[in-house]
XYZ file of C-alpha atoms in Angstrom:
739
model
C 107.769 101.823 134.002
C 104.836 102.249 136.434
C 107.195 102.452 139.573
C 109.071 105.233 138.573
C 106.426 107.595 137.828
C 105.563 110.221 140.464
C 102.419 110.732 142.157
C 100.828 112.435 140.397
C 100.492 110.791 136.744
C 99.683 107.761 138.408
C 96.968 109.210 139.325
C 96.116 110.471 136.414
C 96.415 107.401 134.635
C 94.718 105.434 137.423
C 91.856 108.185 136.850
C 91.786 107.447 132.769
C 91.907 103.878 133.102
C 89.169 104.409 135.406
C 86.660 106.115 132.630
C 83.758 104.066 130.952
C 86.154 105.577 127.809
C 87.036 102.418 125.911
C 85.872 101.555 122.380
C 84.062 98.735 121.987
C 85.497 97.776 118.115
C 83.647 95.834 115.080
C 86.806 93.616 115.528
C 85.533 92.716 119.792
C 88.414 94.465 120.288
C 88.152 96.733 124.068
C 90.208 99.764 123.316
C 90.923 101.675 126.019
C 91.586 105.909 126.643
C 95.429 104.909 127.375
C 97.417 102.489 127.596
C 100.800 102.308 129.562
C 104.071 99.474 129.868
C 101.965 97.809 132.129
C 99.432 96.781 129.263
C 102.478 95.515 127.419
C 105.174 94.567 129.141
C 104.997 90.889 128.609
C 104.694 91.956 125.357
C 108.372 90.696 123.263
C 108.017 92.081 119.493
C 111.286 91.192 118.484
C 113.312 92.885 115.746
C 112.564 93.300 112.222
C 113.763 90.799 109.887
C 114.307 88.199 112.656
C 110.718 85.596 113.579
C 108.485 85.479 113.928
C 108.835 88.543 111.660
C 105.824 91.283 113.893
C 108.095 94.058 113.066
C 108.837 93.615 110.120
C 110.203 90.672 106.980
C 113.278 92.746 106.373
C 115.919 94.212 109.501
C 116.812 97.133 107.578
C 113.484 97.892 106.571
C 112.933 100.938 104.598
C 116.706 102.660 106.144
C 117.473 99.781 102.899
C 115.420 100.738 100.434
C 111.588 101.979 100.431
C 108.901 100.303 99.509
C 107.868 100.124 96.369
C 105.772 103.200 94.965
C 103.388 101.426 92.117
C 99.949 102.354 90.957
C 97.705 99.654 89.840
C 95.766 101.376 86.281
C 94.925 99.479 83.021
C 91.919 101.479 81.140
C 90.861 101.083 77.044
C 92.905 100.142 74.987
C 96.499 98.471 75.703
C 97.256 101.802 74.223
C 96.325 103.928 76.251
C 96.887 102.294 79.029
C 100.784 102.002 78.047
C 101.379 105.407 77.298
C 99.486 106.221 81.090
C 102.094 103.783 82.524
C 105.392 105.982 80.880
C 103.710 109.185 81.829
C 103.885 107.678 85.115
C 107.774 105.541 85.347
C 108.418 108.563 84.061
C 107.378 110.409 87.398
C 108.495 108.520 89.780
C 106.496 105.197 89.450
C 108.524 101.918 89.906
C 106.714 99.461 89.062
C 103.314 98.719 86.639
C 100.202 96.723 88.658
C 97.851 96.302 85.823
C 94.317 96.266 85.971
C 92.221 94.762 83.543
C 88.880 94.721 82.490
C 85.887 92.916 83.685
C 85.386 91.027 80.158
C 89.381 89.770 80.535
C 88.922 89.207 84.223
C 85.404 86.332 83.240
C 87.852 85.241 80.692
C 85.827 86.232 77.707
C 87.297 88.119 74.093
C 85.560 91.626 74.048
C 83.794 89.932 70.747
C 81.946 88.110 72.861
C 78.004 88.707 73.331
C 78.144 88.888 77.092
C 80.666 91.989 77.490
C 79.473 94.461 75.387
C 78.613 97.447 78.219
C 82.801 95.601 79.686
C 85.140 96.002 77.246
C 87.964 98.973 78.289
C 85.493 100.198 81.600
C 87.087 99.240 85.039
C 90.425 97.823 83.001
C 92.333 97.064 80.010
C 90.994 94.809 77.288
C 93.416 91.884 76.841
C 92.340 89.503 73.962
C 95.936 87.909 72.415
C 99.510 87.809 73.111
C 99.445 91.602 70.659
C 97.577 93.479 73.152
C 100.092 92.496 75.507
C 103.108 93.548 73.302
C 101.584 96.778 72.835
C 100.892 96.756 76.837
C 105.292 96.810 76.994
C 106.023 98.390 74.393
C 109.302 99.766 75.353
C 108.443 98.618 78.932
C 111.266 96.261 79.027
C 110.472 93.420 81.100
C 113.899 92.216 82.029
C 114.113 95.539 84.330
C 110.584 95.714 85.425
C 108.037 94.539 87.827
C 104.991 94.100 87.113
C 101.502 92.931 89.054
C 99.401 91.295 87.387
C 95.837 91.627 89.546
C 93.810 87.806 87.392
C 92.044 84.746 89.488
C 89.803 84.281 87.188
C 91.487 84.067 83.623
C 95.399 84.098 85.101
C 96.131 81.300 83.328
C 95.326 82.885 79.712
C 97.040 86.193 80.822
C 99.253 84.879 82.650
C 101.277 82.824 79.681
C 100.654 85.562 77.429
C 102.716 87.880 79.380
C 105.149 84.955 79.259
C 105.063 84.645 75.427
C 104.746 89.040 74.970
C 107.985 88.629 77.675
C 110.158 85.973 74.907
C 108.848 88.689 71.466
C 110.872 90.815 73.362
C 113.458 88.327 73.678
C 113.165 88.179 77.568
C 112.682 84.472 79.005
C 110.959 83.668 81.549
C 113.730 83.737 84.071
C 114.097 86.743 84.019
C 110.440 88.215 84.528
C 110.070 89.510 87.761
C 106.191 90.633 89.823
C 103.877 89.376 91.053
C 100.286 87.701 89.705
C 97.405 87.817 91.868
C 96.229 84.570 91.442
C 93.794 84.171 94.487
C 90.682 82.455 93.608
C 89.767 81.883 97.117
C 88.795 85.560 97.394
C 86.512 85.166 94.647
C 84.042 83.230 95.798
C 83.748 85.108 99.222
C 83.368 88.379 97.533
C 84.337 89.576 94.450
C 83.527 87.194 92.070
C 85.565 86.977 89.214
C 85.570 83.369 89.088
C 85.269 80.709 85.985
C 85.751 77.448 86.839
C 84.004 75.538 90.546
C 86.313 76.116 93.279
C 88.196 72.570 92.723
C 89.191 72.853 89.348
C 89.603 76.058 89.605
C 92.515 75.031 93.307
C 93.441 73.084 90.588
C 95.388 76.435 88.683
C 96.916 77.812 91.361
C 99.043 74.236 91.978
C 99.476 74.801 88.418
C 101.342 78.215 87.703
C 102.947 77.925 91.512
C 104.666 74.708 90.331
C 104.952 76.225 86.687
C 106.594 79.507 88.125
C 108.048 77.623 90.204
C 110.604 75.987 87.973
C 110.932 78.398 85.711
C 109.866 81.858 87.370
C 111.985 82.102 90.165
C 112.107 86.215 90.140
C 108.176 86.252 90.340
C 105.727 85.500 92.726
C 103.792 83.219 91.742
C 99.740 84.132 94.102
C 98.837 86.837 96.212
C 97.101 85.903 98.970
C 93.993 89.307 98.886
C 92.860 90.884 101.340
C 91.739 93.612 100.044
C 88.864 92.966 98.496
C 87.766 91.170 101.503
C 88.537 94.537 103.136
C 86.301 96.391 100.621
C 83.693 94.343 101.066
C 83.493 95.308 104.898
C 85.368 92.322 106.368
C 86.527 93.371 110.018
C 90.850 93.308 111.159
C 90.084 90.134 112.338
C 87.963 88.541 109.255
C 90.548 89.594 107.005
C 93.292 88.948 109.040
C 92.133 85.465 109.489
C 90.189 84.560 106.046
C 93.693 85.128 103.522
C 95.650 83.646 106.457
C 94.078 80.697 105.649
C 93.445 81.167 102.175
C 97.562 81.259 101.975
C 97.692 77.799 104.629
C 95.277 76.362 102.831
C 97.519 77.156 98.408
C 100.441 75.902 100.575
C 98.781 72.299 100.683
C 97.676 72.474 97.951
C 100.900 72.795 96.707
C 102.767 70.673 99.141
C 99.601 67.861 97.507
C 100.845 68.308 94.515
C 104.427 67.395 95.268
C 106.422 70.962 95.716
C 108.800 71.564 98.605
C 106.802 74.224 100.555
C 110.482 75.565 100.612
C 110.952 75.902 96.698
C 107.363 77.792 96.673
C 106.859 79.425 99.558
C 109.233 82.492 99.280
C 107.055 83.367 96.467
C 104.029 83.680 97.874
C 103.118 87.244 98.876
C 100.072 89.111 100.365
C 97.920 92.228 99.336
C 96.014 93.577 102.329
C 93.043 97.065 102.426
C 94.082 100.294 104.625
C 91.114 101.236 105.977
C 91.371 104.065 107.641
C 90.846 102.837 111.141
C 95.134 104.198 111.055
C 96.502 102.436 114.080
C 93.901 98.663 113.941
C 95.752 98.668 110.475
C 98.966 99.380 111.665
C 98.283 96.751 114.316
C 96.697 94.553 111.471
C 100.165 94.091 109.165
C 101.858 93.947 112.191
C 99.434 90.047 113.781
C 99.837 88.847 109.816
C 103.471 88.117 109.932
C 103.130 87.109 113.287
C 100.161 84.813 111.954
C 101.704 84.190 108.687
C 105.034 82.377 110.510
C 103.892 80.600 112.772
C 101.038 78.700 109.646
C 104.185 77.977 108.032
C 106.034 77.175 110.556
C 103.026 74.417 111.094
C 103.128 73.626 107.758
C 107.271 72.044 107.838
C 109.176 74.658 106.949
C 112.249 75.246 107.166
C 113.692 78.223 105.045
C 113.437 81.646 106.967
C 112.299 82.996 104.096
C 109.233 81.110 103.898
C 108.411 82.719 107.286
C 108.277 85.730 105.613
C 104.981 87.647 105.089
C 106.141 90.399 102.345
C 103.110 92.527 100.945
C 101.687 95.318 98.617
C 98.948 96.922 100.248
C 96.410 99.783 98.343
C 94.706 102.275 99.611
C 90.746 102.004 100.746
C 87.826 102.325 97.553
C 85.414 101.777 99.991
C 86.532 105.047 102.364
C 86.267 107.382 99.287
C 83.673 109.360 98.898
C 81.596 111.142 96.578
C 80.262 113.940 98.410
C 83.188 116.842 99.018
C 85.670 114.669 97.212
C 88.784 116.289 97.952
C 88.594 115.385 101.217
C 89.364 112.105 99.847
C 93.483 113.468 99.446
C 93.081 113.654 103.554
C 92.006 109.231 103.729
C 94.756 108.694 101.282
C 97.118 110.094 103.525
C 96.291 108.619 105.935
C 95.819 105.237 104.882
C 99.116 104.759 102.589
C 100.842 106.360 106.209
C 99.099 103.851 107.858
C 100.479 101.070 105.541
C 103.817 102.204 106.330
C 104.338 102.691 108.968
C 102.388 99.002 109.054
C 105.384 98.426 107.148
C 104.395 97.353 103.248
C 106.962 96.295 100.631
C 105.000 97.936 97.921
C 102.279 100.450 97.832
C 98.835 101.664 95.489
C 97.639 105.448 97.135
C 94.325 105.962 95.131
C 92.689 109.166 93.416
C 90.841 110.828 95.130
C 87.852 111.194 91.810
C 87.736 106.566 91.677
C 84.465 106.939 93.378
C 82.884 107.902 90.496
C 85.597 107.077 87.884
C 88.956 106.127 86.904
C 91.103 107.959 87.633
C 92.553 110.991 85.685
C 96.597 111.762 84.803
C 95.714 114.784 87.944
C 93.886 113.174 90.625
C 97.087 109.953 89.857
C 99.912 112.177 89.392
C 98.161 113.667 93.107
C 97.743 109.807 94.432
C 101.985 109.094 93.611
C 103.538 111.560 94.709
C 101.836 111.783 98.368
C 103.615 108.341 98.594
C 106.380 110.475 97.377
C 106.007 112.805 99.363
C 106.185 110.614 102.273
C 109.440 108.525 101.121
C 111.578 112.445 100.462
C 110.323 114.998 102.960
C 108.737 113.063 106.739
C 112.088 111.634 107.689
C 109.718 107.558 107.707
C 112.575 105.985 105.888
C 114.926 106.446 109.133
C 114.000 104.725 111.309
C 112.853 101.007 111.039
C 109.590 100.164 111.983
C 109.516 103.071 114.450
C 106.145 102.652 116.001
C 108.107 99.207 117.888
C 107.645 98.865 120.893
C 104.762 101.535 121.994
C 102.014 100.467 124.129
C 98.568 100.720 121.718
C 100.498 98.907 119.083
C 101.650 96.219 120.871
C 99.127 95.464 123.266
C 96.458 95.918 120.189
C 98.497 94.161 117.694
C 98.038 91.072 120.953
C 94.263 91.264 120.399
C 94.535 90.555 116.507
C 96.511 87.928 117.166
C 94.354 86.236 119.327
C 91.185 86.654 117.769
C 92.772 86.114 114.776
C 93.499 82.698 115.679
C 90.124 81.614 117.007
C 88.874 82.298 113.807
C 91.666 80.047 111.957
C 90.599 76.778 114.516
C 87.262 77.518 113.374
C 88.147 77.590 109.426
C 90.491 74.415 110.456
C 87.954 72.761 112.202
C 85.921 72.337 108.899
C 87.970 71.039 107.095
C 90.201 73.742 105.685
C 88.905 76.853 104.156
C 88.151 75.287 100.882
C 85.449 73.144 102.447
C 84.761 76.777 105.011
C 84.169 78.780 101.478
C 81.463 75.995 100.450
C 79.735 76.667 102.941
C 78.842 79.899 102.319
C 80.145 81.148 106.516
C 82.972 83.745 105.923
C 80.798 85.311 102.878
C 77.528 85.766 105.008
C 79.766 86.907 108.323
C 81.481 89.376 105.574
C 77.883 90.025 104.596
C 76.271 90.644 107.746
C 80.186 93.328 109.151
C 79.571 95.008 106.066
C 75.419 95.482 106.452
C 76.913 96.132 110.257
C 78.924 99.204 109.005
C 76.848 100.239 106.329
C 74.420 101.052 109.389
C 76.552 102.550 111.460
C 77.116 105.196 108.723
C 73.242 105.917 107.932
C 72.669 106.053 111.844
C 75.867 109.173 111.891
C 77.208 106.723 114.750
C 80.252 106.175 112.525
C 81.134 109.201 111.002
C 82.075 110.434 107.543
C 83.271 114.149 107.094
C 81.283 115.625 104.146
C 78.568 112.811 104.080
C 76.746 111.944 107.114
C 78.918 115.440 109.343
C 79.401 118.700 107.957
C 77.801 117.715 104.932
C 78.351 120.875 102.178
C 75.088 122.587 100.912
C 76.440 122.110 96.991
C 78.680 119.842 95.618
C 82.049 120.976 93.654
C 82.068 119.482 90.138
C 85.464 117.739 89.210
C 86.192 116.741 85.743
C 86.075 112.189 85.867
C 87.312 109.992 82.664
C 85.502 108.995 80.186
C 85.741 105.946 78.337
C 83.637 105.331 75.000
C 83.403 102.170 75.174
C 81.849 101.303 71.732
C 85.378 102.620 69.937
C 87.206 100.642 72.142
C 85.033 97.572 71.890
C 84.970 98.069 67.722
C 89.362 98.465 68.367
C 89.800 95.200 70.174
C 87.062 93.166 68.035
C 89.660 94.610 64.572
C 92.626 93.102 66.738
C 91.521 90.309 66.370
C 89.554 89.457 63.627
C 93.361 90.595 62.112
C 95.201 88.228 65.261
C 93.001 85.062 64.495
C 93.680 85.897 59.824
C 96.955 85.320 60.223
C 97.149 82.461 62.378
C 97.933 79.475 61.427
C 94.805 78.297 62.364
C 95.793 74.472 62.865
C 98.291 74.610 64.818
C 96.491 77.240 67.211
C 93.639 74.227 67.314
C 95.565 70.715 68.139
C 97.743 73.403 71.558
C 94.176 74.476 72.394
C 92.973 70.655 72.253
C 96.224 69.725 74.363
C 95.125 72.634 76.156
C 91.497 71.120 76.873
C 93.135 67.089 76.713
C 95.229 68.210 79.553
C 91.890 70.259 81.648
C 90.437 66.861 81.609
C 93.435 64.893 83.353
C 92.238 63.507 86.512
C 88.891 65.122 86.409
C 85.619 63.053 87.413
C 83.296 63.468 84.422
C 80.202 65.518 86.680
C 82.275 69.234 85.469
C 84.376 70.803 88.110
C 85.732 67.100 88.929
C 87.821 66.398 92.624
C 92.016 68.211 92.206
C 94.037 64.841 90.383
C 96.493 62.912 93.326
C 100.549 64.033 92.068
C 103.687 62.297 94.135
C 106.311 63.939 93.543
C 108.628 63.773 96.608
C 110.234 66.464 98.074
C 112.982 68.975 95.167
C 111.950 66.929 92.646
C 110.044 68.699 89.993
C 106.675 67.594 90.154
C 103.934 66.480 87.771
C 102.041 69.158 88.082
C 104.115 71.024 86.522
C 104.679 68.750 83.591
C 102.893 67.151 81.032
C 99.683 67.884 82.165
C 99.909 71.855 83.441
C 97.234 73.421 82.785
C 100.164 77.457 82.671
C 102.621 75.500 80.722
C 100.095 74.110 77.764
C 98.343 77.579 77.631
C 102.057 79.192 77.387
C 102.075 76.880 73.655
C 98.488 78.446 73.043
C 99.591 81.347 72.998
C 102.494 81.242 71.490
C 99.889 79.714 68.112
C 97.990 83.294 69.247
C 95.258 81.750 70.695
C 92.652 84.803 72.344
C 91.877 84.816 76.014
C 87.986 83.583 75.807
C 89.304 80.770 72.875
C 91.859 79.299 76.387
C 89.539 80.175 78.911
C 86.874 78.232 76.637
C 88.814 75.204 76.263
C 89.212 75.007 79.627
C 85.535 75.519 80.684
C 84.713 72.113 78.931
C 86.743 70.321 80.812
C 85.486 71.999 84.689
C 82.085 73.867 83.783
C 81.340 77.707 84.767
C 80.656 78.168 88.376
C 77.168 80.182 88.756
C 75.505 81.484 92.460
C 73.008 83.018 93.504
C 73.583 85.786 96.522
C 71.758 85.181 99.266
C 72.325 88.706 101.942
C 72.318 88.164 105.143
C 68.814 89.279 107.296
C 67.864 91.331 110.539
C 71.198 94.095 110.213
C 69.115 96.501 109.503
C 66.193 96.055 111.581
C 68.223 95.078 115.237
C 70.393 98.048 114.298
C 67.385 100.639 113.956
C 64.838 99.690 116.507
C 63.387 102.198 117.817
C 64.746 104.719 115.131
C 62.186 107.960 114.178
C 62.822 107.772 110.002
C 62.880 103.794 110.014
C 59.482 103.832 111.934
C 57.827 105.874 109.052
C 59.862 103.779 106.048
C 58.309 100.739 107.989
C 55.094 102.272 107.621
C 55.577 102.965 104.454
C 55.941 100.220 103.514
C 52.928 97.705 104.873
C 50.682 101.635 103.152
C 52.067 100.348 99.976
C 51.230 96.382 100.723
C 47.401 97.383 101.296
C 47.294 98.785 98.311
C 48.758 97.359 96.603
C 47.355 93.429 98.256
C 50.925 92.151 98.612
C 54.101 93.538 99.669
C 56.417 96.091 96.987
C 58.450 93.809 95.696
C 61.921 94.998 94.559
C 64.800 92.856 92.070
C 67.936 94.246 92.612
C 70.415 93.820 89.573
C 73.956 92.918 89.224
C 74.434 92.996 85.031
C 77.523 92.935 83.380
C 80.304 91.195 84.286
C 81.277 93.501 87.760
C 81.416 90.950 90.700
C 81.595 92.910 93.424
C 78.249 93.384 95.348
C 78.931 94.320 98.682
C 76.595 97.806 97.633
C 73.954 95.487 96.110
C 73.889 92.820 99.318
C 73.954 95.754 101.377
C 70.709 96.730 99.559
C 69.242 93.264 99.685
C 69.270 92.954 103.032
C 68.979 97.148 103.650
C 65.501 96.588 102.051
C 64.421 93.573 103.354
C 64.147 93.767 106.916
C 62.480 96.631 106.191
C 59.671 94.245 104.716
C 60.035 95.188 100.583
C 60.040 91.572 99.394
C 63.268 91.401 97.464
C 64.661 89.650 94.574
C 68.399 89.583 95.183
C 68.356 88.562 90.343
C 72.061 86.306 89.761
C 75.454 88.062 89.470
C 76.681 88.546 85.221
C 73.365 89.126 84.209
C 72.892 90.769 80.405
C 69.918 93.595 80.156
C 67.918 90.758 77.872
C 68.094 88.045 81.131
C 66.910 90.972 83.778
C 63.812 91.690 82.274
C 62.623 88.433 82.143
C 63.927 87.325 85.751
C 61.992 90.944 86.553
C 58.664 89.723 84.605
C 58.969 86.526 85.532
C 58.864 87.718 89.930
C 55.964 91.140 88.516
C 58.424 93.712 90.284
C 57.566 97.196 90.919
C 60.824 98.383 90.747
C 64.820 97.179 89.805
C 67.521 98.082 91.155
C 70.715 98.972 89.355
C 73.974 98.349 91.440
C 76.877 99.325 89.465
C 80.363 99.126 90.202
C 82.698 99.459 87.105
C 81.147 102.286 84.827
C 78.829 100.174 82.645
C 75.938 101.987 83.851
C 75.257 103.748 80.345
C 75.621 100.399 78.926
C 73.141 98.459 80.080
C 70.613 100.513 81.997
C 69.486 102.297 79.065
C 70.370 98.991 77.757
C 67.107 96.845 80.671
C 64.984 99.651 80.426
C 64.254 99.987 76.309
C 63.733 95.782 77.308
C 61.713 96.567 79.295
C 59.411 99.128 78.168
C 59.158 97.217 74.447
C 57.817 94.503 77.306
C 55.270 97.499 77.423
C 55.861 97.611 80.990
C 57.224 100.479 81.559
C 55.794 100.512 84.253
C 58.930 99.068 85.928
C 60.298 102.116 88.292
C 64.247 101.589 87.531
C 66.438 103.386 89.769
C 70.165 103.058 89.778
C 73.243 103.097 92.912
C 76.452 103.151 92.633
C 79.826 104.298 91.414
C 78.371 106.099 88.990
C 79.684 110.047 87.643
C 77.275 113.123 89.168
C 78.116 114.574 84.723
C 76.529 111.630 83.779
C 72.741 111.513 86.016
C 71.367 113.821 83.614
C 72.064 111.332 80.325
C 70.682 109.033 82.802
C 67.642 110.344 83.764
C 67.410 111.084 79.599
C 67.186 107.206 79.560
C 64.528 106.262 81.840
C 66.397 106.209 85.532
C 63.251 107.464 88.339
C 66.280 107.668 91.085
C 69.791 107.773 91.411
C 71.854 106.627 94.520
C 75.547 107.272 94.136
C 78.201 106.477 97.540
C 76.863 107.618 100.451
C 73.679 108.293 100.417
C 71.499 106.919 102.766
C 70.175 103.286 102.735
C 66.938 103.768 104.614
C 66.226 106.775 102.950
C 67.067 105.686 99.356
C 64.159 103.182 100.696
C 61.674 106.033 101.629
C 62.270 107.823 98.101
C 61.330 103.788 95.759
C 58.425 104.557 98.268
C 57.588 107.506 96.471
C 57.985 106.347 92.981
C 56.231 103.420 93.951
C 53.160 105.899 95.135
C 53.002 107.072 98.081
C 53.440 110.186 100.175
C 56.369 109.235 102.399
C 57.391 112.308 104.730
C 60.372 113.905 104.203
C 64.110 113.805 107.034
C 66.520 115.896 106.987
C 69.220 114.537 105.274
C 66.840 113.229 102.522
C 68.467 111.135 99.490
C 69.984 112.712 96.159
C 67.113 111.076 94.037
C 67.079 112.377 90.203
C 62.722 112.852 90.117
């Protein structure tokens, strides 16, 4: 206590506290240079395993059992992914975490014309139950916990998993694991949705109802802040919006007739863990306190309903293409934060994931990072070792306070579904992302090896390349075999039943209101019965309906959701006010405008089924602030659609954003279509997760500028001006280009 300190200790504390060294975080929290007992004397974090669970959901925490080591993985075919899983399990991994390709996420079979460049590229392709059987071959589903990151096509994927287990001889009540099933965050950041919000929320409720009745060991939803984190959200935004999502799902399940204590113990969460070490630890502690209060307010009685249990993943957006071995250090720091914050399972990213899918070499380092922390550090010997830290407790309290204020805003807007529909959370996250990128570009936020301590020459590293054409061909062959061997009449009857079940309770317009059901607590709800979409899809899967067919049956009732990005404005202009290099770019834009008689026009395009639009939105926002006329293309365009829009808008350049490894297929196809249309003069540049080994391929295809992770956005704009014929002066730290 301060009263027991010697005079010199008190003088030192006052001197440090009196200096103007306060750190003003992006969350709006003022972090002092020193914390003492006085800062935390009013705080009582309680004990691990006891309400409000700030110090952890279990009393013993890792002293009883360490967290589950998971590696989020899936690529190419089911055969390749299965072999990768089995190697990892033999090397110490404890649970599976399945990554699906984007065609699967968006409800398309591999033979669909819209997914030519997406099959097998950013995850495993799953078209039928047969694919799922192969994926889990020789992996006992009665003992192996399986986590599946799936939201849009969640109904067919979960149905395939259930039927694959049946064919393995494993009943539903034995299945353990988690399905993400978190659609609200898809409308905010990740965008792998299929249906409009209301029918999508019905799907969430139906899955909760079905799993509560039939799969007592299975987590029906993983409420995800991770993708908000990756999209640029602050810790407060990630906390508040994720907790609000969870509250909305719980309320919808209760409206569908479920007793809150019948399903809430199986809800789980998923956080992204970034480089602000203590903030991330405090974020997880604050989340548990917030969730306890939310569930208490909804009337939960079972203590397990009020425990926030969570999976964590180290940040992908913190990984850098430059000096990539630094990514091992970043992942280790983030993994330590997740563990000290009290996670129940953890995925550690591989060092090469800023530019490609992980190799066996990089995945082993990522997995061993967790093994070393578990086995060599002594961290597992004490429950919540940072509990009582003056700084940690103060930071936790500050996050709770700010997140509660944001939760009140959501409630005032009518709940999270209405708040998402308003566009407010998406705009807030995009503003935070643009502000963060501006701080990095200006050097205010240091990224070692990127904007400070940059190497003269980068090391080459081996990356994994997927032959998209070969994977798609193999998937199509299996699809044809499955279709040829099934009872077609029975399959179509099951799909008709699913289509009719989806239409039940819907208004005539696509995406109508949710059906209202009135089962009483402790009764099997109507949503688990005859019109339950998961139950109907399981029956269709037993008759070998494909993922695309099951998705299309529901789309016939619900419609397919679409939206056009609306990037924020003004963030870069404010951040760069008075900056000489920024002023040079503004002058360059004006010079090109005088020459053309109009503003230089750039289209920011997202082709394929990749919905991660953080980078595209940051570019659109920054270029608009710098004076370009910016056309934001809708998500999920084909190369033909991008060409048509570019021609209709008469753009000077197209910036193709690629984060899901489709660049070698989609971008050359776009350039070919432009040439066929007689518009080879339209410059095509590419940005995103593109391995340096692919640069020459893209240059030969006609790409004139390539901007990987870590590129300075202002210098990217300067480079585009050069491509448009302006004699832009060079600057230190110029953008990497393919000129």
